[in-house]
PDB file of C-alpha atoms and ligand atoms in Angstrom:
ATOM      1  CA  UNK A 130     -27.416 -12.363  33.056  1.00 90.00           C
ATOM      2  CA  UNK A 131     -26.085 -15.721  31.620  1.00 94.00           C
ATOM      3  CA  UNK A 132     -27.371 -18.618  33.796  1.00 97.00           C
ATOM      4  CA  UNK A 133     -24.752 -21.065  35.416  1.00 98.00           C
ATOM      5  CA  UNK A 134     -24.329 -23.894  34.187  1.00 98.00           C
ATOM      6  CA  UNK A 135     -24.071 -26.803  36.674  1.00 98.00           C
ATOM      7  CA  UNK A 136     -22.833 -29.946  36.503  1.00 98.00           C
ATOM      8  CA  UNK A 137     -23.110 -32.887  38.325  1.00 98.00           C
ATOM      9  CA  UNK A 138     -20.817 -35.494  37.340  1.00 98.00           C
ATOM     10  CA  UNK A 139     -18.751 -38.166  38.407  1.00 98.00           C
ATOM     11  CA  UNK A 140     -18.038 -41.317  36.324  1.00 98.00           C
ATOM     12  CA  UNK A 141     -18.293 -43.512  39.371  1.00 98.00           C
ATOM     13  CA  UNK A 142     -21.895 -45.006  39.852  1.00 97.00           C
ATOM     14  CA  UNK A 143     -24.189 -44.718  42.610  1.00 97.00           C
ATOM     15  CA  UNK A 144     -22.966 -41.607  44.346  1.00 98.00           C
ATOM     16  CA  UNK A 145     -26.044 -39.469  44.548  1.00 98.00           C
ATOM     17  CA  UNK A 146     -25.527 -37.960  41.510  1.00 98.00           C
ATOM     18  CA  UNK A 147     -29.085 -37.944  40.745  1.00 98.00           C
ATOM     19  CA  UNK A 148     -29.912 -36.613  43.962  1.00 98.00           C
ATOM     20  CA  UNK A 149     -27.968 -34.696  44.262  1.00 98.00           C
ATOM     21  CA  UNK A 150     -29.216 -32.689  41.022  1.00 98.00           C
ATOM     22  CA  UNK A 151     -32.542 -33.075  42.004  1.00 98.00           C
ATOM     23  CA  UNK A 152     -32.663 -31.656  45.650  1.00 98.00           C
ATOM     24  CA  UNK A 153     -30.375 -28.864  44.518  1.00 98.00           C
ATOM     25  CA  UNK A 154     -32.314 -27.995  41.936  1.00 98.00           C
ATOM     26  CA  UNK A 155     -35.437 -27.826  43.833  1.00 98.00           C
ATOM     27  CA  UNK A 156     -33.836 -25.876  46.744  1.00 98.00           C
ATOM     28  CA  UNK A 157     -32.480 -23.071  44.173  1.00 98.00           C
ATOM     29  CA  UNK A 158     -35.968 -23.118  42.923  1.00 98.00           C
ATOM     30  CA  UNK A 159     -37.507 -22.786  46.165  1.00 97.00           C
ATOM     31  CA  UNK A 160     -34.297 -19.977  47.044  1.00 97.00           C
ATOM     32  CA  UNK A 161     -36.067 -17.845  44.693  1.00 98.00           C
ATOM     33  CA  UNK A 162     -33.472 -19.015  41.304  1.00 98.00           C
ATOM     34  CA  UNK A 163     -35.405 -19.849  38.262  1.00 98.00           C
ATOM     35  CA  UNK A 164     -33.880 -23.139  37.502  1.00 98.00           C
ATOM     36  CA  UNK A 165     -33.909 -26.039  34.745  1.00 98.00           C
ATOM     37  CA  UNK A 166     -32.859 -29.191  35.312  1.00 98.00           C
ATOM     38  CA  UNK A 167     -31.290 -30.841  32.220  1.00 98.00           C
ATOM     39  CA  UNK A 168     -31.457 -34.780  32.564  1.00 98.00           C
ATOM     40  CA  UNK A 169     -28.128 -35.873  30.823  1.00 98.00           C
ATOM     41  CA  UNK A 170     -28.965 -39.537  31.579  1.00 98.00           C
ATOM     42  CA  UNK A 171     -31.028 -42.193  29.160  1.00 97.00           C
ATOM     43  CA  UNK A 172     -31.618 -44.023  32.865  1.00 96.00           C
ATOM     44  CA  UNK A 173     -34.175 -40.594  33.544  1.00 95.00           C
ATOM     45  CA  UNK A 174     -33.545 -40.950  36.803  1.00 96.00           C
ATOM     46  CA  UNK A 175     -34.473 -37.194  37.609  1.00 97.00           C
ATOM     47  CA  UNK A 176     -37.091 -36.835  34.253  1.00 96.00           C
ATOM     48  CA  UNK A 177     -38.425 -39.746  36.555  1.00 95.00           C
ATOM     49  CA  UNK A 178     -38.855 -37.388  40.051  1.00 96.00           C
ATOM     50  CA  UNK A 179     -40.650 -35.032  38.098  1.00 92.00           C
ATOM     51  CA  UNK A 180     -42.880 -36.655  35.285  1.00 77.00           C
ATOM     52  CA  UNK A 181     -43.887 -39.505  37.211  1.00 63.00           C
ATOM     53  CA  UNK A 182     -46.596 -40.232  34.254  1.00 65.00           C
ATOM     54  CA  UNK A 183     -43.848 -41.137  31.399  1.00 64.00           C
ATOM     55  CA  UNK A 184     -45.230 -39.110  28.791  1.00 73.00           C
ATOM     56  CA  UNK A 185     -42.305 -37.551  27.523  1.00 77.00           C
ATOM     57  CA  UNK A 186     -42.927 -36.196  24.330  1.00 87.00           C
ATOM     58  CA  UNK A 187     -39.508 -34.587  23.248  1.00 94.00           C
ATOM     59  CA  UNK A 188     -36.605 -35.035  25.203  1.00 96.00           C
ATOM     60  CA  UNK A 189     -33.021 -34.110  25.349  1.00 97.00           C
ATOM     61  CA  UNK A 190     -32.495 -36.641  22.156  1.00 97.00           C
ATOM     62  CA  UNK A 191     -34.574 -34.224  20.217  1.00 97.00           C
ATOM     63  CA  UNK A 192     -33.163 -31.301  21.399  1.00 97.00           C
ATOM     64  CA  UNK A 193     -29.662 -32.272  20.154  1.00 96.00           C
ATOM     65  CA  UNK A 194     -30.175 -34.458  17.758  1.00 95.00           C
ATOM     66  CA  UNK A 195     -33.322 -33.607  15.754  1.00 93.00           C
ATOM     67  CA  UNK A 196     -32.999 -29.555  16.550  1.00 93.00           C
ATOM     68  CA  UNK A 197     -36.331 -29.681  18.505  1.00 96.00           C
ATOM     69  CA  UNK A 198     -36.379 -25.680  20.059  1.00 96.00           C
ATOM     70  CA  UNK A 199     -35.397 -25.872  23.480  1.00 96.00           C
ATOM     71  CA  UNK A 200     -38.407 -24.276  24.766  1.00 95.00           C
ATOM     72  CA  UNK A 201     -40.506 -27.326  22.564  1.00 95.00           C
ATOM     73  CA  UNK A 202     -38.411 -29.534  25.027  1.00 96.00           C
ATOM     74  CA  UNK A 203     -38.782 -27.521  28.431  1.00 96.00           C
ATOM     75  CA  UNK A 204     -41.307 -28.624  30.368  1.00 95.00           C
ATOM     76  CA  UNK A 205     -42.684 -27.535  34.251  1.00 95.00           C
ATOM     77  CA  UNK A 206     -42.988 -29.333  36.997  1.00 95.00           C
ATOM     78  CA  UNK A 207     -44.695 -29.146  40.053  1.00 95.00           C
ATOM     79  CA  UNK A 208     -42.260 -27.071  41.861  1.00 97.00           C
ATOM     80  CA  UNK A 209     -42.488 -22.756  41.030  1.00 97.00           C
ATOM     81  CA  UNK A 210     -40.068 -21.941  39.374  1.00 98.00           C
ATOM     82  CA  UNK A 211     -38.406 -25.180  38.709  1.00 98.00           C
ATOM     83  CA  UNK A 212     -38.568 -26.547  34.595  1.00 97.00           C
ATOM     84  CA  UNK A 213     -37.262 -29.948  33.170  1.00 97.00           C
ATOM     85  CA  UNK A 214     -35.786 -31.113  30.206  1.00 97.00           C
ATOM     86  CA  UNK A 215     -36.113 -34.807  30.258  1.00 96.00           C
ATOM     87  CA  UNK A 216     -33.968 -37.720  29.025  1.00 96.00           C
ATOM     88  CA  UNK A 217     -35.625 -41.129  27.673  1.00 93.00           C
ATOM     89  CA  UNK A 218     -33.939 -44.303  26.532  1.00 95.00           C
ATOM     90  CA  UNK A 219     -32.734 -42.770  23.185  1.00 94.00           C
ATOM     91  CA  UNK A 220     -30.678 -40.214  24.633  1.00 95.00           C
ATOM     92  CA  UNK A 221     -28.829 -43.332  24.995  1.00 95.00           C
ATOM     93  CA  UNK A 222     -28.142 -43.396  21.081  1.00 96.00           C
ATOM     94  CA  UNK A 223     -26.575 -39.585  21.601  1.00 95.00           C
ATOM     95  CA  UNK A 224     -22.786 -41.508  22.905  1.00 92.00           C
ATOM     96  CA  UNK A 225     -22.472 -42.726  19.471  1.00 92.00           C
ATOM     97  CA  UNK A 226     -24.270 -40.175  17.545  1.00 94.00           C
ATOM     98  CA  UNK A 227     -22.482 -37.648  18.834  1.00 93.00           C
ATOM     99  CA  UNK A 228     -19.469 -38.327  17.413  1.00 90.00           C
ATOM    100  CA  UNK A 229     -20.074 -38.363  13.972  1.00 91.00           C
ATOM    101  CA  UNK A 230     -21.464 -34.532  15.015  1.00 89.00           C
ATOM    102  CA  UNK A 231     -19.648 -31.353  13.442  1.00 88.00           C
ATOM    103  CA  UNK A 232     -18.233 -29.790  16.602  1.00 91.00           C
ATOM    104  CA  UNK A 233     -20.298 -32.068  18.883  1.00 94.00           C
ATOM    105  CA  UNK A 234     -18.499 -31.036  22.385  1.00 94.00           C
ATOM    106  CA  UNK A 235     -20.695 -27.848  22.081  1.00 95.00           C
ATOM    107  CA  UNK A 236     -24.078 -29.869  21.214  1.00 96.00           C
ATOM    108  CA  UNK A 237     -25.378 -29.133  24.182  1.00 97.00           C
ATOM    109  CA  UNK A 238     -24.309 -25.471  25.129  1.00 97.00           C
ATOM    110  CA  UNK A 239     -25.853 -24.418  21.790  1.00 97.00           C
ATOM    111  CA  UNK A 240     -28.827 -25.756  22.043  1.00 97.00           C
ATOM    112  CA  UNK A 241     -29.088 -24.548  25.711  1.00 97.00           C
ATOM    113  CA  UNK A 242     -28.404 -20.948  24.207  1.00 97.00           C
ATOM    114  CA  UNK A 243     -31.661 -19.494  23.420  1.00 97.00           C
ATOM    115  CA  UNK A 244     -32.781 -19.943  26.841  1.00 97.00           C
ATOM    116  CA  UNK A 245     -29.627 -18.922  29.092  1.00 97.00           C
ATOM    117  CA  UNK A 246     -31.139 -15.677  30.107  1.00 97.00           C
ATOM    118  CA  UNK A 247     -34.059 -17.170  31.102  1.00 98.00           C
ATOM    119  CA  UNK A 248     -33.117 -18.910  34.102  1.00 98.00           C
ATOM    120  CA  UNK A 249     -30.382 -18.357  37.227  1.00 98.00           C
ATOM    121  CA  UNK A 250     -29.052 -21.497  37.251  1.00 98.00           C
ATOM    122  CA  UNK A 251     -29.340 -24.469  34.999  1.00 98.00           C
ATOM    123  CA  UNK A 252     -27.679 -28.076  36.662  1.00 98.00           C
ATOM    124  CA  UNK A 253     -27.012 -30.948  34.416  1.00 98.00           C
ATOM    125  CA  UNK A 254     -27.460 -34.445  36.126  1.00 98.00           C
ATOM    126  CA  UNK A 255     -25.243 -36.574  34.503  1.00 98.00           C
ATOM    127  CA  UNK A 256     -24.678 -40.522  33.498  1.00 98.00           C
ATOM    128  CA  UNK A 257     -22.081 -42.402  35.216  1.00 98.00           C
ATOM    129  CA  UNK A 258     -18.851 -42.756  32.262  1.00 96.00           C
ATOM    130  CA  UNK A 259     -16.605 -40.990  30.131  1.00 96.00           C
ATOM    131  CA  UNK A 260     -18.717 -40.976  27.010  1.00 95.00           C
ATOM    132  CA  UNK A 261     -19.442 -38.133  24.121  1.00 96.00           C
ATOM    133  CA  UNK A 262     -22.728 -37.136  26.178  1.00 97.00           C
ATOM    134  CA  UNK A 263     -20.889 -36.543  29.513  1.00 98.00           C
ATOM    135  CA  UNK A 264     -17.519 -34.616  27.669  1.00 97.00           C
ATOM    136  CA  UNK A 265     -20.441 -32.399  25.743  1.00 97.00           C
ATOM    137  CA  UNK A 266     -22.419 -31.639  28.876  1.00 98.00           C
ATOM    138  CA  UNK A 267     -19.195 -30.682  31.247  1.00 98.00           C
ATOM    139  CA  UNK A 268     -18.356 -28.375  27.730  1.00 98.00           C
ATOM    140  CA  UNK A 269     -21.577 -26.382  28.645  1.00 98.00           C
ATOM    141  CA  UNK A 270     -20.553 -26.019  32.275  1.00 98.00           C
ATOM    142  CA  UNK A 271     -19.367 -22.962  34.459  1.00 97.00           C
ATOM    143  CA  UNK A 272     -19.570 -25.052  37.690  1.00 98.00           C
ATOM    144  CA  UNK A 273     -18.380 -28.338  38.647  1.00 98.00           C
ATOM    145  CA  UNK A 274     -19.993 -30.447  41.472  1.00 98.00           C
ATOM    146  CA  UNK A 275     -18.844 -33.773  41.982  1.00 98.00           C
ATOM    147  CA  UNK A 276     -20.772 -36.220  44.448  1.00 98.00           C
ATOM    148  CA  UNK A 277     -18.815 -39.180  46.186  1.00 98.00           C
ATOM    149  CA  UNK A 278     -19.703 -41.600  48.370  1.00 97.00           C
ATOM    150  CA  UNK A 279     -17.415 -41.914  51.844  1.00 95.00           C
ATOM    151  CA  UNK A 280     -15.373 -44.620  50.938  1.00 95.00           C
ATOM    152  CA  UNK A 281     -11.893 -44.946  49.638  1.00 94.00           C
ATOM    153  CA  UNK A 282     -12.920 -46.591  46.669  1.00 96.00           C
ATOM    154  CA  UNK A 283     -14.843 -43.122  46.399  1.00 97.00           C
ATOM    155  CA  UNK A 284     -11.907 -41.055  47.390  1.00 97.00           C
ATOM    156  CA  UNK A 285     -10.013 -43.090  44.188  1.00 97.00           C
ATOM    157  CA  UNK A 286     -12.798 -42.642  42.021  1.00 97.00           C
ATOM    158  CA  UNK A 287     -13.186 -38.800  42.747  1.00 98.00           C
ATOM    159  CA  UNK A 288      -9.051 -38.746  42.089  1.00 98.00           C
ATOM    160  CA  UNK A 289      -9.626 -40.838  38.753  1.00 98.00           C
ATOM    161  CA  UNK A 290     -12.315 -38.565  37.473  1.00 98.00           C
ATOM    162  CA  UNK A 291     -10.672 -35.273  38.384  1.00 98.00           C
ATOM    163  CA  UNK A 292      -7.599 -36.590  36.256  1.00 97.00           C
ATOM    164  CA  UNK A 293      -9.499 -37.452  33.172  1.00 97.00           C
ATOM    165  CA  UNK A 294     -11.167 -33.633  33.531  1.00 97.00           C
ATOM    166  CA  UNK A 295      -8.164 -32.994  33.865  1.00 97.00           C
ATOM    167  CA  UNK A 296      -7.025 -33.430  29.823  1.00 96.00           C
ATOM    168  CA  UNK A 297     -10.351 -32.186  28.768  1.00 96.00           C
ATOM    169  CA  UNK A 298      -9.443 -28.890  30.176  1.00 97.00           C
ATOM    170  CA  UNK A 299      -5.987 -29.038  28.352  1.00 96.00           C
ATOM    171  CA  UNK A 300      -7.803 -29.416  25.233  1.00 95.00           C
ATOM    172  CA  UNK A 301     -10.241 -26.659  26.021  1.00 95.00           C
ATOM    173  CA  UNK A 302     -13.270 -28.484  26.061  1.00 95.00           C
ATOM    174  CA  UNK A 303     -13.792 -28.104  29.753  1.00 97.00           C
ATOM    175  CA  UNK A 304     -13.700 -24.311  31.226  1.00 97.00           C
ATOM    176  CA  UNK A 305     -15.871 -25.253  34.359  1.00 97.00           C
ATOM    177  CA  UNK A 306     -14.531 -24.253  37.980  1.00 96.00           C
ATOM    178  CA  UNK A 307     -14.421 -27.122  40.020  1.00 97.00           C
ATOM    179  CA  UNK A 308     -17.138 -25.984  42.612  1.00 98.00           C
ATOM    180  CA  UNK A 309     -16.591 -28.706  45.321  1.00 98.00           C
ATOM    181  CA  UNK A 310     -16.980 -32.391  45.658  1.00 98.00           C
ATOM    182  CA  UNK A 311     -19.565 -33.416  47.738  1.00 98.00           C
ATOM    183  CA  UNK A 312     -19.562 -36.174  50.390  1.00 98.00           C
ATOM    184  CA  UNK A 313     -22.936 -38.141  50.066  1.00 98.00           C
ATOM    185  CA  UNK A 314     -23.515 -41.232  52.237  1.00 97.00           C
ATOM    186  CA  UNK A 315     -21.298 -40.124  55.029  1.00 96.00           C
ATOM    187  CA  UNK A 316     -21.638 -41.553  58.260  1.00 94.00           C
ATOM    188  CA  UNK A 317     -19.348 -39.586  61.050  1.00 90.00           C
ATOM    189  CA  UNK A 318     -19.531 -42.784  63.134  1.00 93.00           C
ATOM    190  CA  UNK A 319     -17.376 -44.984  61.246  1.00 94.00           C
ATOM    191  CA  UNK A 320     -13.370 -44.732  60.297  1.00 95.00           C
ATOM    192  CA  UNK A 321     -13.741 -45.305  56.280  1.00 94.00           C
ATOM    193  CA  UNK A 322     -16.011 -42.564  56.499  1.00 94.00           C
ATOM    194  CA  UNK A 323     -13.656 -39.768  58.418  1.00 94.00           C
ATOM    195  CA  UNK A 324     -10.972 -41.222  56.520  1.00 95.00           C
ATOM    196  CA  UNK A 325     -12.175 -40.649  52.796  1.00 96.00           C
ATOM    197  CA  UNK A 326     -13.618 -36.950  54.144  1.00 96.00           C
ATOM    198  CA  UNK A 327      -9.843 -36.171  55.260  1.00 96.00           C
ATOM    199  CA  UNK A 328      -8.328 -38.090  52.639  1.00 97.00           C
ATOM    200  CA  UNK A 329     -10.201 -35.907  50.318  1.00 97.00           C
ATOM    201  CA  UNK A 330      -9.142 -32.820  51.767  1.00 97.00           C
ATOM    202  CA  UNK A 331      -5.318 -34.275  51.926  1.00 97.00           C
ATOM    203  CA  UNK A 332      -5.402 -34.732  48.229  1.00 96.00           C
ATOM    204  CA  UNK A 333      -5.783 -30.859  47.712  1.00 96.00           C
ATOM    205  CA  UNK A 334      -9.432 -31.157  46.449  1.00 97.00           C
ATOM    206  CA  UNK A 335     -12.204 -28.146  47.893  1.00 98.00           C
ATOM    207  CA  UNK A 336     -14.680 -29.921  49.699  1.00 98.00           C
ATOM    208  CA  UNK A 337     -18.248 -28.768  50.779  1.00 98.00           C
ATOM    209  CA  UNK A 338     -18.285 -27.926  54.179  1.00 97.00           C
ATOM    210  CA  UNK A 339     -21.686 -29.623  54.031  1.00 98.00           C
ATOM    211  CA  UNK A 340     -21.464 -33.173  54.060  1.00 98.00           C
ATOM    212  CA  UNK A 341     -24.596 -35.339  53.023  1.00 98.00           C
ATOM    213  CA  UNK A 342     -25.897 -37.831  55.775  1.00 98.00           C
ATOM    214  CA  UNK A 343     -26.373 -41.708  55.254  1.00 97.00           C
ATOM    215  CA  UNK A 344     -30.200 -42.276  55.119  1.00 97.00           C
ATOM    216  CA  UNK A 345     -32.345 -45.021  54.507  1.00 97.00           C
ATOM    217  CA  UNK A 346     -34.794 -42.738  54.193  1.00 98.00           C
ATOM    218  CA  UNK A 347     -33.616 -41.476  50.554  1.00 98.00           C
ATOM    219  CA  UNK A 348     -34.660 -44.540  48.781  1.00 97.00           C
ATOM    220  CA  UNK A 349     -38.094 -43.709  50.040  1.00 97.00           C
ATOM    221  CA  UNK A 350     -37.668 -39.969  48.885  1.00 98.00           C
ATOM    222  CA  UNK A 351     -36.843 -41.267  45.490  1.00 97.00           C
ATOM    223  CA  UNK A 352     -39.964 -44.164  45.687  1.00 96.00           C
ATOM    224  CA  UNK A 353     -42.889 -41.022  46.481  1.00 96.00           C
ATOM    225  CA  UNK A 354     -40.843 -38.338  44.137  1.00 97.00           C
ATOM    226  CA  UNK A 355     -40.418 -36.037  47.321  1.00 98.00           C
ATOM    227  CA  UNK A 356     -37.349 -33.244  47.498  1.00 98.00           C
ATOM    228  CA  UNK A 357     -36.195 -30.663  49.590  1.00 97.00           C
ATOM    229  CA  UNK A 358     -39.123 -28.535  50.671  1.00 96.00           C
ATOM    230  CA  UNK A 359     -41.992 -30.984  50.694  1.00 97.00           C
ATOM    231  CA  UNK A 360     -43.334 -31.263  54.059  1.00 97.00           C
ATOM    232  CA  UNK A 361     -42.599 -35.280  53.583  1.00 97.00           C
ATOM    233  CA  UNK A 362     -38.860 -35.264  53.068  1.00 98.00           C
ATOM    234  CA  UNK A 363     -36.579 -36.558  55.592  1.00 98.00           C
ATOM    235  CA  UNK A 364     -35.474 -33.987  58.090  1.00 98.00           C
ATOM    236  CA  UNK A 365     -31.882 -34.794  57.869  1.00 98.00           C
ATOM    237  CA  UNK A 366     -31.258 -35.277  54.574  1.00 98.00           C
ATOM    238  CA  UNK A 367     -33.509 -31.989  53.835  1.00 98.00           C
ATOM    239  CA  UNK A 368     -31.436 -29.746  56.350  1.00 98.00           C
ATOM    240  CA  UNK A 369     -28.374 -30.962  54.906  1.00 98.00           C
ATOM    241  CA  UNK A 370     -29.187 -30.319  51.056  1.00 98.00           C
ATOM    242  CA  UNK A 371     -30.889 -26.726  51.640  1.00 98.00           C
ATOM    243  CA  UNK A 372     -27.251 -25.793  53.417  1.00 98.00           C
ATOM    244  CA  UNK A 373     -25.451 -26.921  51.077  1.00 98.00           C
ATOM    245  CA  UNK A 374     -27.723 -25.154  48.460  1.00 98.00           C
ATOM    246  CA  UNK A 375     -26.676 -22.396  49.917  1.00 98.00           C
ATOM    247  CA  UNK A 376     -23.380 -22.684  49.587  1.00 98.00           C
ATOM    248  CA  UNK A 377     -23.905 -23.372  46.339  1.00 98.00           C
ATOM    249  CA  UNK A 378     -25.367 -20.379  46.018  1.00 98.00           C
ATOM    250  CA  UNK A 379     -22.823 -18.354  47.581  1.00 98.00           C
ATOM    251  CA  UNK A 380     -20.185 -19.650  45.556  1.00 98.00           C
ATOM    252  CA  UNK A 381     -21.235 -19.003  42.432  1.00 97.00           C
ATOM    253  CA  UNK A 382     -22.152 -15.616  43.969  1.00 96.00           C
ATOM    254  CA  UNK A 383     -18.722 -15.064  44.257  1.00 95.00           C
ATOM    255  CA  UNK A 384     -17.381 -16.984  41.655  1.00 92.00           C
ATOM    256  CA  UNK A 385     -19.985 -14.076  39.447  1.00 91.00           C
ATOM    257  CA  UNK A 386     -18.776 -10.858  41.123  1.00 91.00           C
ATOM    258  CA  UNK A 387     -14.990 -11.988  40.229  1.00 89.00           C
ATOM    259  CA  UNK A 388     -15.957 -12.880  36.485  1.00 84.00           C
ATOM    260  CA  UNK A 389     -17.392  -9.184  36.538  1.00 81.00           C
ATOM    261  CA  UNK A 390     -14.234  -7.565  38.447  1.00 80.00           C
ATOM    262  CA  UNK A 391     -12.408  -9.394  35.887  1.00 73.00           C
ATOM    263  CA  UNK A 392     -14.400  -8.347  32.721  1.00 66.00           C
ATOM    264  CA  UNK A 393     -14.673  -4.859  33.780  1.00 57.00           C
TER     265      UNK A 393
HETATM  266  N1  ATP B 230     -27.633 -39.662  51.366  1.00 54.75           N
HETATM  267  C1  ATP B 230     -28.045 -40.878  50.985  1.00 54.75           C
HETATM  268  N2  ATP B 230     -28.146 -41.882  51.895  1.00 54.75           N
HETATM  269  C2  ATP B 230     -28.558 -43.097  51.529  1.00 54.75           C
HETATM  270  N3  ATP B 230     -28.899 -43.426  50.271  1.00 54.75           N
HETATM  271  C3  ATP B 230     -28.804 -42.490  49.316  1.00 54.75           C
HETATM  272  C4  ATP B 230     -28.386 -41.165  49.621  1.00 54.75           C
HETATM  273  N4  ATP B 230     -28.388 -40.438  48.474  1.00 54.75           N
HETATM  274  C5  ATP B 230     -28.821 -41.269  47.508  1.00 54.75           C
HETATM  275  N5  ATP B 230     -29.078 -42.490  48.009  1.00 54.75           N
HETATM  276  C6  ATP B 230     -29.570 -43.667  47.286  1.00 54.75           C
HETATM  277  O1  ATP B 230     -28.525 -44.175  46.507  1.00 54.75           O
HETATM  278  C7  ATP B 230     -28.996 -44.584  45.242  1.00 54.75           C
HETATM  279  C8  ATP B 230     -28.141 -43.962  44.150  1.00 54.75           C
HETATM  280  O2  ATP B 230     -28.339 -42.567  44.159  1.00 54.75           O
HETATM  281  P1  ATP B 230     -28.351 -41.758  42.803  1.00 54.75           P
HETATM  282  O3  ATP B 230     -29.263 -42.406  41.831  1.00 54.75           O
HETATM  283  O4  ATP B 230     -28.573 -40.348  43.129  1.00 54.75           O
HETATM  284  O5  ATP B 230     -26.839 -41.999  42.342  1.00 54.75           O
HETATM  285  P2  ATP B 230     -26.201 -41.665  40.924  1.00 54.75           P
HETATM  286  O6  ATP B 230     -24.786 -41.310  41.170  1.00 54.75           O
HETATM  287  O7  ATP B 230     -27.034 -40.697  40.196  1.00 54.75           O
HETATM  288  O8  ATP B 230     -26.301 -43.085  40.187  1.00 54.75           O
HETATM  289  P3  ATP B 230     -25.952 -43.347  38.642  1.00 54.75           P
HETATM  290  O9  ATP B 230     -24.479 -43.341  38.582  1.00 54.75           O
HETATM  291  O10 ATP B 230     -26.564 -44.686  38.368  1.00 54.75           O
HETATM  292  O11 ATP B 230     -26.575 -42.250  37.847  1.00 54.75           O
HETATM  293  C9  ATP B 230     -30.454 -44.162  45.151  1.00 54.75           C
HETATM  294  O12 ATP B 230     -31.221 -45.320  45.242  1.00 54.75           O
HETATM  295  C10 ATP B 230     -30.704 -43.285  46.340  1.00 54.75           C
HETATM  296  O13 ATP B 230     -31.930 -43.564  46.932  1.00 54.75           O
HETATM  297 MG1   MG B 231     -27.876 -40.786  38.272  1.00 54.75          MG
END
């Protein structure tokens, strides 16, 4: 079976994008789903979680730009089960590369191709904009995730992005069910944050019944390089990414048996 392609955008900065690719990634892996985590971003933000040592000899640059095989590119990581493809500075170059590229919105599923059977679930972490890189990754993408933070400038953003995906999926380029956005940062005590998580839902949008808590202690996950799983992570920001792992999981479950009910 093809693996799904996840993506984890949203043009809006500082949302837990990269967080939240990571921690889902690494609670599929630990679910038992052989996983790869494609860093979409020249800031490496998740290469950085995993290959602390910055040693990155091929990177997602090569892989689309040079024609590097995608198994050259793959590398492990310390988690079973869980592989990496990282991004350095120069996949910075790809935005304007890109688009000089025959047919360069599907870059990125082709060179993901070889490899699709090999893994359950692949989830791209990507940059926060509108550029070539982003519209080429959300092209390789059966599932759409996108992370928000609780506020209304969130809620906006969220609205803002959803519109622009809105046109790529009018031109084709974008095929990807909208899985969920995901409230990150959310604290229950205060009004902006009940607001934007109701707001959200009043807009029409499907939102994950999980909702991520407000931590302090993720900037220290991100400082060690711990995820879900490790024995060091922060309780509630652990409990809260392994559920909504699983409902990751259960939607694209679903989202699966309908594709086959449909094909068959
Ligand atoms: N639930 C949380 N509570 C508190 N802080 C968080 C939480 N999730 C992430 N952070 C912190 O917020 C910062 C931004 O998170 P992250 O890098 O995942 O966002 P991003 O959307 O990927 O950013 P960018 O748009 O730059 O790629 C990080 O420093 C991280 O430690
Ligand atoms: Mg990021």
């Amino acid at each position: 079976m093809k693996a799904e392609v996840i993506a984890v955008a949203n043009h809006k900065g500082g949302v837990g994008k990269s967080f939240t690719a990571v921690n889902l990634a690494a609670g599929l892996a630990r679910g038992g789903w052989r996983t790869l985590l494609v860093d979409c971003d020249p800031q490496g933000n998740s290469t950085s979680m995993f290959d602390p040592d910055d040693d990155v000899e091929l990177d997602l640059y090569d892989l689309i730009r040079e024609g590097a095989p995608v198994e050259k590119v793959t590398r492990k990581t310390r988690i079973d089960g869980l592989e990496l493809i990282p991004s350095t500075l120069a996949v910075a170059k790809l935005d304007q590369e890109l688009v000089t590229m025959h047919r360069r919105e599907e870059r990125l599923a082709q060179a993901l191709q070889p490899i699709y059977t090999e893994y359950d679930a692949i989830v791209l972490d990507l940059s926060p904009n509108l550029g070539q890189l982003v519209i080429t990754a959300l092209n390789a993408a059966d599932a759409l995730i996108v992370p928000t933070d609780a506020t209304i400038w969130g809620r906006r953003g969220v609205n803002m992005f959803l519109e622009w995906s809105a046109a790529l999926r009018e031109h084709q380029v974008l095929s990807a069910q909208l899985l969920g956005v995901l409230l990150t940062m959310y604290d229950p005590r205060t009004l902006t944050g009940r607001e934007t998580l109701n707001g959200l839902k009043s807009d029409g949008l499907p939102v994950f019944g999980t909702t991520i808590p407000k931590r302090v202690a993720a900037e220290a996950m991100v400082t060690n390089r711990v995820v879900i799983g490790d024995v060091e992570a922060d309780p509630d920001l652990a409990e809260a990414y392994a559920n909504f792992t699983v409902e990751v999981m259960t939607l694209i479950d679903t989202a699966r048996r309908n594709r086959g009910k449909h094909h068959a």
